[in-house]
Amino acid sequence: MSSASVPVARELVRRKPPASVRRRRFLLGVANHSLLIVTAALFIAPFVFIALTALMTNDQALSSHLWPHPFRWQNFIDVFHRSPLWRWTLNTLIYSGLATLGLLISSIPVAYALSRMRWRGRNAVFMVVLIALMLPPQVSVIPLYVMWAKLNLVGTLWPLIIPNWLGDAFSIFLLRQFMLTIPQEYLDAARVDGCGEFRILTTVVLRLAKPGIAAVALFSILYTFNDFFLPLLYTIDAPNKWVVSIGLEQFRSLHQVQWNLTMAATLLVMAPVIVLFFLAQKAFVEGVTLTGVKG
Amino acid sequence: MKRVAIGLALTLVLCAAAAGAVAKTNALAGTSSAKATTLTVWVGWSQRELKEFKKITSEYDAKHSDVNIKVVGGINDDKIIAAIRSGKGPDVVSSFTSANVGNYCSSGGWIDLSPLMKKDHVSANLFPKTSQYYTQYKGKRCALPFLADVYGLYYNKTLFRKAGIKSPPKTISELTKDAKKLTQRKGGTIKVAGYDPFFGQYSGNAPDMTTYAPLYGAKWTDSGGNSALSKDPQWSKFLRWEKGLVDWYGYDNLVRFKGGLADEFSSSNGFEIGKLAMMMDGEWRVAFIHAEHPNLNYGTAPMPVDDAHPELYGAGYVNGTIIGIPKGVKHKDQAWALVKYLTTNSHPLAKFSNGIRNVPTTKASLNSHEIKPDAHFKTFLKIFANPHSATSPITAVGNAYGTLVQAFAVKWQAGHVKTLSDGLKKLDKDIDNQLKQAGKGVP
Amino acid sequence: MSLTPVAETGAATTVAPVTDRRRARRRAAWRRRRFVLLLMSPWIIGFSVFFGYPLVFTAYLSFTHYDLLSPPRWIGIANYQYLFHQDPQVWGAVKNTLWIIAIAVPLQVLSAFGIALMVARARRGIGMFRTVFYLPALAPPVAATLGFVYLLNPATGPVNVVLRHLGLNGPLWFQSPGWSKPSLVLLGIWGVGNVMIIFLAAILDVPKHLYESAELDGAGPLQQLRWVTIPTISPVILFSIVIGVIAGLQYFTQAYVAADIASGQASQAGDQTVNNYGYPEGSTLFYPVLLYEQGFRHFNMGYASALAMLLLGVAFAVTLFIIVNSRKWVHYATPEG
């Protein structure tokens, strides 16, 4: 259909649309832009208010004043004095780092096996991976807790880290989708060159799948940073192992709700991720798009 | 495919077997050792109150060279259970939630202390009756009381004078009258609340509705041992009064007021900064005010009681800190020695009581001359000794029924319960079901 | 391919190479299978230990009374009887979870789609707008929830203060059982940035010629949206609905934190000796929160396992439904990879 009408369409497109249409398009554009600005302002507003509260004194934070009088930059330092934010951050880094490392090491081979190797039962296993992905973690949490308790590891970060060293369904899924796009020619060329299967994986596939791996790593870091449920289960009774998410939630009860300090702590917790975003914007956006397009 | 399936099945079977083997492992029984052992003590106190506790334990430490006491504060009941379960429990543990003793005793989480008490000739009658009650379940004594909590009325004398009120209210109707007189509003917003009856406001460490039970003489259970909230008319009388006062303030207004109040245990506590003219609170508040607002002109008195039962005046709600030895303890004898010292020796009881202004829990320590007199605190000692003072029932589910009760109370005050009697009947049924589910009945 | 070996004996020169080739191929296939097993081994172990075993054991525990201090005691179907007939909280929790799925997911998908449409149409500053809408999605859930509870404080929170200046009496937000879930939905909408980006990429990817042909056929902007945009990006729409539903079935953190903070009770040990789950009045008691409360607060592990089995059943049914019907609903422009 299209090929037949292309010459006609091209002619029509070249002609300028009538003034009424142009005016309508312009008005729509203006309306769109203004709506966009209003919505964007609404989305930024919470950050602004949180920041303003973070700079108030405690009594001001409990009053209806919106603007700090004076600006108490001291609050950010107070947060560090009143709470072991450094330790929480260290714990979070340990959790994030070790989990992401293990996740990559264990998931890449699995994704490769599921995408580029042919074997019986491959599709069935992939279906199982998909199903595991969709089921809520709460269904498996009780026996796992009992198991970790008997192994004496409750109150440490190991119950959070170790599962990631044995494959993660979401990463496997994403990496597999990505590896499917690697042209077979590269792999065949490597095989012809006499590369063993293992070397193909480590040299060719790893290099070609780098954007996918970067996306998966980024997601893992984000997920572990934001994780609340698992740390709540396993480390709530061991304050020296708290991660940032638990620490922030407990912050208010540790030091008798001071909203100004709590908001300052909230900002401090939001900051690293936002900074990371600005540094790795491209990877972020590509990664997120990847999930949606390949999902 | 087949090979993968067999591999999977094998791994599953192996894991199941391993899990079964692990589950059968028992915790080591406690044994005593002779060298200088480290005793770990877990308590719920933190900050200032924790410091006071550490003073007591360092005294014991100095006198006993064979033990070294390590104190961990800020512990709550989940941490206790988690630790006992994983076998990494402390040697001595204490909890603010005396209602959970039913849980600890029936499950064996805290060991039975009766054989140890018999060996050392420690009689349960050293302790007041109420404290005896909330440290055992169905005859099994797995805890001892370690300072008690008593609830009474705090009132702001300055605001009283301004409103022309001469003395604290003794009956509920007087309380209502005074509360209305003392309330200051600006437009629709409450600036100062005379008495805030809102469930969920400040609550110390007990669900609010239960703290009013002794003031009305309301009974929790009937003769059959079933929940009696719908059968004893005193509960409905109390709830209707509470809602009446909430509606007078305006439910929404009270919610907004609550949102603008600082945290209960902060130095900007609503009563301490004059936003609440009267408040029901525990005896510990005396120490907090002394430390944070020593110039506050206030008084303490027993809570007002039901007009129809003036003989109840002087009573109050009682619960307390309980202390015990968890299952799987490694140094049982030393742990018991410490527990015995803390709970029966008048010296640490009196000293600690002075420090955190909690009520001492032996008849001897109540009369100890070491207790530093304090007019505000004396009120609570009197309430504790009053025969009508009572605590909440100890059940096998521990404090879980308190959850149901408070959920109902909160719904009631918001006006979301259609008929009070029907609502209470359902609450009774739910509580009975919950207890049956636990495998045991209401004690 | 393998080389034909030189026959040792004179006879059967044609048979030997064939069997050798077959043997060599079988050996290669066996080596390859072993390699696959090696590659898959972490997942096999992980799946068995962290997925298979827990599922089986949860099923077992659901027929027991287990409080973690003494071994599990078999009680048959008593837990299920309590669940279906006597638990006063469970059906409220089910309703809450269904509510959040039925209301929050469509609203979030619509917001993400709407915002993506607007951003796609903007002439200038697409990058900047994209950043602005994505940033809130980056905020850690605990931090975002804390912020929102504070912002929506009925008396002194900025939102109600602003509303008051405008002459409106703001609702009680997280303090009102009727408004607490909508407040959570608002929080969710604030964080649609990551879905929005996916929508944006998909919208920008729609081939222009489709729009041109539609315009030729006389379609206005609304009709273009209905007949060109939406069908073309339908895989993304389905994807966002699916992850929305999955997230809804697991919804825990925001509800837990919001109830805890909004109820504003802090005892000294920083613990809740009074119940805060579902504050206010059980309106934020979602199914996963109830499961946590029963299993890890009241230590009714047997009963919590029964709750988990019910959740598993529902999640499995939903998953199956999605997988079976996904092809029907989605309009793929190119065959699946």
XYZ file of C-alpha atoms in Angstrom, chain C residues 68-232:
165
model
C 10.327 -20.974 65.754
C 11.034 -21.844 69.344
C 9.841 -25.432 69.233
C 9.634 -27.810 66.273
C 6.673 -27.551 63.898
C 3.513 -29.202 65.176
C 1.192 -30.756 62.617
C -2.318 -29.301 62.814
C -3.790 -30.260 59.474
C -5.921 -27.648 57.771
C -6.535 -25.562 60.904
C -4.522 -22.653 59.513
C -6.582 -22.592 56.349
C -9.784 -22.762 58.325
C -8.690 -19.759 60.330
C -7.664 -17.954 57.176
C -10.927 -18.413 55.364
C -13.373 -18.184 58.237
C -11.972 -16.511 61.267
C -9.101 -14.157 60.557
C -10.502 -10.638 60.939
C -7.672 -9.068 58.998
C -7.098 -11.214 55.951
C -10.007 -10.201 53.751
C -9.311 -6.558 54.378
C -5.747 -7.209 53.281
C -6.895 -8.987 50.145
C -9.233 -6.123 49.320
C -6.482 -3.580 49.881
C -4.074 -5.394 47.594
C -6.702 -5.796 44.907
C -7.570 -2.123 45.287
C -4.005 -1.009 44.818
C -3.657 -3.188 41.733
C -6.940 -2.120 40.231
C -6.453 1.596 40.869
C -2.741 2.278 41.030
C -1.643 0.237 38.021
C -3.959 1.832 35.445
C -3.319 5.293 36.889
C 0.412 4.783 36.755
C 0.344 3.441 33.230
C -1.882 6.315 32.131
C 0.360 8.888 33.809
C 3.498 7.418 32.323
C 1.906 7.288 28.909
C 0.422 10.776 29.181
C 3.630 12.365 30.337
C 5.613 10.524 27.669
C 3.201 11.827 25.040
C 3.635 15.376 26.249
C 7.404 15.104 26.382
C 7.522 13.540 22.931
C 5.555 16.455 21.532
C 7.766 19.077 23.107
C 9.890 20.842 20.576
C 12.716 21.803 22.869
C 14.258 20.462 26.043
C 13.173 16.865 25.720
C 16.305 15.785 27.561
C 15.693 18.167 30.429
C 12.051 17.168 30.826
C 12.978 13.535 30.693
C 15.433 14.082 33.532
C 12.909 15.978 35.632
C 10.334 13.226 35.374
C 12.850 10.443 35.891
C 14.535 11.806 39.006
C 11.713 10.974 41.440
C 11.806 7.376 40.225
C 15.400 7.248 41.365
C 14.557 8.263 44.914
C 14.871 5.261 47.202
C 11.396 4.077 48.229
C 11.989 4.638 51.935
C 13.216 8.167 51.354
C 10.383 8.983 48.981
C 7.766 7.626 51.395
C 9.236 9.537 54.316
C 9.192 12.681 52.231
C 5.585 12.206 51.204
C 4.366 11.449 54.722
C 5.935 14.675 55.836
C 4.666 16.649 52.859
C 1.143 15.358 53.401
C 1.076 15.968 57.152
C -2.490 17.224 57.634
C -1.654 20.066 59.963
C 1.748 21.376 59.074
C 2.693 19.675 55.817
C 3.439 21.998 52.893
C 0.694 20.548 50.721
C -2.091 21.345 53.169
C -0.511 24.700 53.978
C -0.587 25.637 50.309
C -4.139 24.323 50.006
C -5.128 26.398 53.004
C -3.717 29.508 51.334
C -5.884 28.676 48.366
C -8.882 28.535 50.653
C -9.250 24.732 50.551
C -9.311 22.488 53.579
C -6.902 19.707 52.737
C -7.802 16.105 53.592
C -6.084 14.150 56.329
C -4.010 12.202 53.769
C -2.058 9.436 55.502
C -4.034 9.950 58.708
C -7.368 9.138 57.170
C -8.397 5.606 56.236
C -10.168 6.933 53.178
C -7.236 8.958 51.925
C -4.275 6.790 52.882
C -4.419 4.559 49.830
C -4.903 7.500 47.441
C -1.876 9.094 49.098
C 0.101 5.940 48.306
C -1.169 6.112 44.738
C 0.090 9.694 44.503
C 3.448 8.487 45.740
C 3.379 5.819 43.063
C 2.544 8.277 40.323
C 5.382 10.502 41.425
C 7.712 7.617 40.681
C 6.547 6.575 37.178
C 9.703 7.991 35.632
C 11.242 4.668 34.685
C 8.110 3.466 32.928
C 7.711 6.881 31.340
C 11.128 6.627 29.754
C 10.240 3.323 28.173
C 7.030 4.809 26.821
C 8.931 7.811 25.518
C 11.421 5.670 23.642
C 8.620 3.601 22.190
C 6.573 6.624 21.134
C 9.549 8.232 19.482
C 10.170 4.973 17.671
C 6.806 4.864 15.971
C 7.518 5.121 12.251
C 6.543 8.516 10.922
C 5.029 7.131 7.777
C 2.250 5.521 9.790
C 1.198 8.960 11.008
C 1.407 10.378 7.545
C -0.812 7.698 6.039
C -3.300 8.212 8.850
C -3.373 11.927 8.263
C -3.926 11.297 4.607
C -6.921 9.181 5.528
C -8.263 12.207 7.356
C -7.409 11.190 10.911
C -7.168 13.966 13.501
C -4.610 13.877 16.317
C -6.916 11.959 18.624
C -7.636 9.326 16.063
C -3.973 9.054 15.222
C -3.360 8.375 18.862
C -6.017 5.687 18.961
C -5.203 3.919 15.726
C -1.485 4.485 15.234
C 0.313 5.217 18.476
C -1.446 2.903 20.847
C -1.409 -0.236 18.712
C 2.216 0.283 17.809
